[in-house]
Amino acid sequence: MSTSVAIAGAAECDLGSTGLSVLELQVQAVTRAVADAGLRLSDVDGLATNNVGRFSTTSLADCLGLRPAWVESSFVGGSAFEAYVARAVQAIAAGQAEVVVVSYASNQRSARSRRLGGVFDDTVPEAQFEAPYGPLYPISYYAMAAQAYLHRYGVSRGQLADVAVAAREWALLNPAAFRYGADPLTVDDVLAAPLVSSPLTTLDCCLVTDGGGAVVLTSLDRARDLPHPPVAVLGYGESTSHAAMATRDDILDTGAERAAQAAYRRAGLGPDDVGLAMVYDSFTITPLLSLEALGLCPPGEAAAFVADGHTRPGGKLPLNTNGGGLSYCHPGQYGVLLLVEAVRQLRGSCGPRQVPGAEVAVAHGTGGIFSHSATVLLGVER
């Protein structure tokens, strides 16, 4: 894959409990990212988003006064935004658009719209095999994966908790993080928290916050003339595996390995080239399976890798350097914020949490119940 498209702008909207509407937060995210890129809204001719309404792209475009020539609003969960980057690269390379904004926002905390519920509504065929057992969606599914992982690889419950502990260490370096200013987290804290779905406690679960963000993509040639060093899109990959747990042959096969291999192949890189990882962490089990699927740890060894401190500040593979969905922000779909943090790290603009010398980052999104995976490799221009 030739490197011809770059991310030129990245920004968050307001985070936490904002009291704003989804549309207001989306407008914040888009206008801030466009300004960060040194562009104007009138430059934008491509838009990828969801969660605004039935016609998300047209609603947001109308609110912003845009008339895009290209739009994308596929809904596959939190990995959608890594997939949108792939589509945007293709659209720009094909001449369908010149400046594409990928955005997302949610007000789920202030609107109190996040609820634990049944597996599926009764219009989904596969629900008949799972709904009678009353699983909580989606945590029961991730809890089953966690239980299987602990059993298969002999991992301790404390090692799983270390994922949340490491995330908190990064959040304490990030003033925008929801848990910034909180106490450091310990393994005992995680284990003693209320149990939600065995073996996962509340501190194994992502935050419930308002928030979101946006990134701006354009040609690498154009990005070179904009205010920030361009962050090149080096490769991307995607995989869809299942809709229900009952249809999976192996509960620990997330499909992420196939997405990662495609991204590496397009980039002409391998896991050893990755200097930092932004990996979806909806629950503590999620990044462990993703690190292994990305080839960054051998199967069954990611938990020990995290417990040994390798993903924490100063570690050899910094992971979710903003604090992740576990301690920074999780507005329902987290994937766009993986991209925002990767861009900031590669620019060298992260202040106390900056990873020195970072040149290649992976942003890996997970959607549904490990149902969809999308991987993007980003790098500084050499």
Coordinates of N, CA and C in Angstrom, one line a residue, residues 42-134:
S42 N -15.6 24.7 5.1 CA -15.9 24.7 3.6 C -14.9 23.8 2.9
D43 N -13.8 23.4 3.5 CA -12.9 22.5 2.8 C -13.3 21.0 2.9
V44 N -14.3 20.7 3.8 CA -14.7 19.3 4.0 C -15.6 18.9 3.0
D45 N -15.3 17.8 2.3 CA -16.2 17.2 1.3 C -16.5 15.8 1.5
G46 N -16.1 15.2 2.6 CA -16.3 13.8 3.0 C -16.6 13.7 4.5
L47 N -17.6 12.9 4.8 CA -18.0 12.8 6.2 C -18.4 11.4 6.6
A48 N -17.8 10.9 7.7 CA -18.1 9.5 8.2 C -18.5 9.6 9.7
T49 N -19.7 9.2 10.0 CA -20.1 9.3 11.4 C -21.3 8.4 11.6
N50 N -21.7 8.2 12.9 CA -23.0 7.6 13.2 C -23.4 8.1 14.6
N51 N -24.5 7.6 15.1 CA -25.1 8.0 16.4 C -25.8 9.3 16.4
V52 N -25.9 10.0 15.3 CA -26.7 11.3 15.3 C -28.2 11.1 15.1
G53 N -28.5 10.0 14.5 CA -29.9 9.7 14.2 C -30.1 8.7 13.1
R54 N -31.3 8.6 12.6 CA -31.5 7.7 11.5 C -30.6 7.9 10.3
F55 N -30.5 9.2 10.0 CA -29.6 9.6 8.8 C -28.5 10.4 9.4
S56 N -27.5 9.7 10.0 CA -26.5 10.5 10.8 C -25.7 11.4 9.9
T57 N -25.2 11.0 8.8 CA -24.3 11.8 8.0 C -25.1 13.0 7.4
T58 N -26.3 12.8 7.0 CA -27.1 13.9 6.4 C -27.5 14.9 7.5
S59 N -27.8 14.4 8.7 CA -28.2 15.3 9.8 C -27.0 16.2 10.2
L60 N -25.8 15.5 10.4 CA -24.6 16.3 10.8 C -24.2 17.2 9.7
A61 N -24.2 16.8 8.5 CA -23.8 17.7 7.4 C -24.7 18.9 7.3
D62 N -26.0 18.7 7.5 CA -26.9 19.8 7.4 C -26.7 20.8 8.5
C63 N -26.4 20.3 9.7 CA -26.2 21.2 10.9 C -24.9 22.0 10.6
L64 N -23.9 21.4 10.0 CA -22.6 22.1 9.8 C -22.6 22.9 8.5
G65 N -23.6 22.8 7.7 CA -23.6 23.5 6.5 C -22.7 22.9 5.4
L66 N -22.5 21.6 5.5 CA -21.7 20.8 4.6 C -22.5 20.3 3.5
R67 N -21.9 20.1 2.3 CA -22.5 19.4 1.2 C -21.5 18.3 0.7
P68 N -21.3 17.3 1.5 CA -20.3 16.3 1.1 C -20.6 15.5 -0.1
A69 N -19.5 15.2 -0.8 CA -19.6 14.4 -2.0 C -19.5 12.9 -1.7
W70 N -19.1 12.6 -0.5 CA -18.9 11.2 0.0 C -19.2 11.1 1.4
V71 N -20.0 10.1 1.8 CA -20.4 9.9 3.2 C -20.3 8.4 3.5
E72 N -20.2 8.1 4.8 CA -20.1 6.7 5.3 C -20.7 6.7 6.7
S73 N -21.6 5.7 7.0 CA -22.2 5.7 8.3 C -22.5 4.2 8.7
S74 N -21.8 3.3 8.2 CA -21.9 1.9 8.6 C -21.8 1.7 10.1
F75 N -22.7 0.9 10.7 CA -22.7 0.7 12.1 C -22.2 -0.7 12.4
V76 N -21.0 -0.8 13.0 CA -20.5 -2.1 13.4 C -20.0 -2.0 14.9
G77 N -20.4 -1.0 15.6 CA -20.0 -0.8 17.0 C -18.7 0.0 17.1
G78 N -18.0 -0.1 18.2 CA -16.9 0.8 18.5 C -15.7 0.7 17.5
S79 N -15.6 -0.3 16.7 CA -14.5 -0.4 15.7 C -14.9 0.4 14.4
A80 N -16.0 1.0 14.3 CA -16.5 1.6 13.1 C -15.5 2.7 12.6
F81 N -14.8 3.3 13.5 CA -14.1 4.5 13.1 C -12.7 4.1 12.4
E82 N -12.2 3.0 12.9 CA -11.0 2.5 12.2 C -11.4 2.0 10.8
A83 N -12.6 1.4 10.7 CA -13.1 1.1 9.3 C -13.4 2.3 8.5
Y84 N -13.9 3.4 9.1 CA -14.1 4.6 8.4 C -12.8 5.2 7.8
V85 N -11.7 5.1 8.6 CA -10.4 5.5 8.1 C -10.1 4.8 6.8
A86 N -10.2 3.5 6.8 CA -9.9 2.7 5.6 C -10.8 3.2 4.4
R87 N -12.1 3.4 4.6 CA -12.9 3.9 3.6 C -12.5 5.3 3.1
A88 N -12.2 6.1 4.0 CA -11.7 7.5 3.7 C -10.5 7.5 2.9
V89 N -9.5 6.7 3.2 CA -8.3 6.5 2.4 C -8.6 6.1 1.0
Q90 N -9.5 5.2 0.9 CA -9.9 4.7 -0.5 C -10.6 5.8 -1.2
A91 N -11.5 6.6 -0.6 CA -12.2 7.6 -1.2 C -11.3 8.8 -1.7
I92 N -10.3 9.1 -0.8 CA -9.4 10.2 -1.2 C -8.5 9.7 -2.4
A93 N -8.0 8.5 -2.3 CA -7.2 7.9 -3.3 C -7.9 7.9 -4.7
A94 N -9.2 7.6 -4.6 CA -10.0 7.5 -5.8 C -10.5 8.8 -6.3
G95 N -10.3 9.9 -5.6 CA -10.7 11.2 -6.0 C -12.2 11.5 -5.7
Q96 N -12.8 10.7 -4.8 CA -14.2 11.0 -4.5 C -14.3 12.1 -3.5
A97 N -13.2 12.4 -2.7 CA -13.2 13.4 -1.7 C -11.8 13.9 -1.5
E98 N -11.7 15.1 -1.0 CA -10.3 15.6 -0.7 C -10.0 15.8 0.7
V99 N -11.0 16.1 1.5 CA -10.9 16.3 3.0 C -12.1 15.6 3.6
V100 N -11.7 14.5 4.4 CA -12.8 13.7 5.1 C -12.6 13.8 6.6
V101 N -13.8 14.0 7.2 CA -13.8 14.0 8.7 C -14.5 12.8 9.2
V102 N -13.8 12.1 10.1 CA -14.4 10.9 10.8 C -14.7 11.4 12.2
S103 N -16.0 11.3 12.6 CA -16.4 11.8 13.9 C -17.3 10.9 14.6
Y104 N -17.4 11.1 16.0 CA -18.4 10.4 16.8 C -18.6 11.2 18.1
A105 N -19.8 11.1 18.7 CA -20.0 11.7 20.0 C -21.2 11.0 20.6
S106 N -21.3 11.0 21.9 CA -22.4 10.5 22.7 C -22.6 11.2 23.9
N107 N -23.8 11.4 24.4 CA -24.1 12.0 25.7 C -24.7 11.0 26.7
Q108 N -24.3 9.7 26.6 CA -24.9 8.6 27.3 C -24.9 8.8 28.8
R109 N -23.9 9.5 29.4 CA -23.9 9.7 30.8 C -24.9 10.7 31.3
S110 N -24.9 11.9 30.7 CA -25.8 12.9 31.1 C -27.2 12.6 30.7
A111 N -27.4 11.9 29.6 CA -28.7 11.5 29.2 C -29.2 10.2 29.9
R112 N -28.3 9.6 30.7 CA -28.6 8.3 31.4 C -29.3 7.3 30.5
S113 N -28.6 7.1 29.3 CA -29.2 6.3 28.3 C -28.5 4.9 28.2
R114 N -27.5 4.7 29.0 CA -26.8 3.4 29.0 C -27.4 2.4 30.0
R115 N -27.9 1.3 29.6 CA -28.5 0.3 30.5 C -28.1 -1.1 30.1
L116 N -28.0 -1.9 31.2 CA -27.8 -3.3 31.0 C -29.1 -3.9 30.6
G117 N -29.1 -4.8 29.6 CA -30.4 -5.4 29.2 C -30.2 -6.7 28.6
G118 N -31.2 -7.2 27.9 CA -31.2 -8.5 27.4 C -30.2 -8.6 26.2
V119 N -30.1 -9.8 25.7 CA -29.1 -10.0 24.6 C -29.5 -9.4 23.3
F120 N -30.6 -9.6 22.8 CA -31.1 -9.0 21.6 C -32.6 -8.8 21.7
D121 N -33.2 -8.0 20.8 CA -34.6 -8.0 20.7 C -35.1 -9.2 20.0
D122 N -36.4 -9.5 20.0 CA -36.9 -10.8 19.5 C -37.0 -10.8 18.0
T123 N -36.5 -9.7 17.3 CA -36.5 -9.7 15.8 C -35.2 -10.3 15.3
V124 N -34.2 -10.5 16.2 CA -32.9 -11.0 15.7 C -32.9 -12.6 15.9
P125 N -32.7 -13.3 14.7 CA -32.9 -14.7 14.8 C -32.0 -15.5 15.8
E126 N -30.8 -15.0 16.0 CA -29.9 -15.8 16.9 C -30.3 -15.6 18.4
A127 N -31.2 -14.6 18.7 CA -31.6 -14.4 20.1 C -32.2 -15.6 20.7
Q128 N -32.8 -16.4 19.9 CA -33.6 -17.6 20.5 C -32.7 -18.5 21.2
F129 N -31.4 -18.5 20.9 CA -30.4 -19.5 21.5 C -29.8 -18.9 22.8
E130 N -30.0 -17.6 23.0 CA -29.3 -17.0 24.1 C -30.2 -16.3 25.1
A131 N -31.2 -15.7 24.6 CA -32.1 -14.9 25.5 C -32.7 -15.7 26.6
P132 N -33.0 -16.9 26.5 CA -33.6 -17.7 27.7 C -32.6 -17.7 28.9
Y133 N -31.3 -17.5 28.7 CA -30.4 -17.5 29.8 C -30.2 -16.2 30.5
G134 N -30.8 -15.1 29.9 CA -30.8 -13.8 30.5 C -29.5 -13.2 30.6

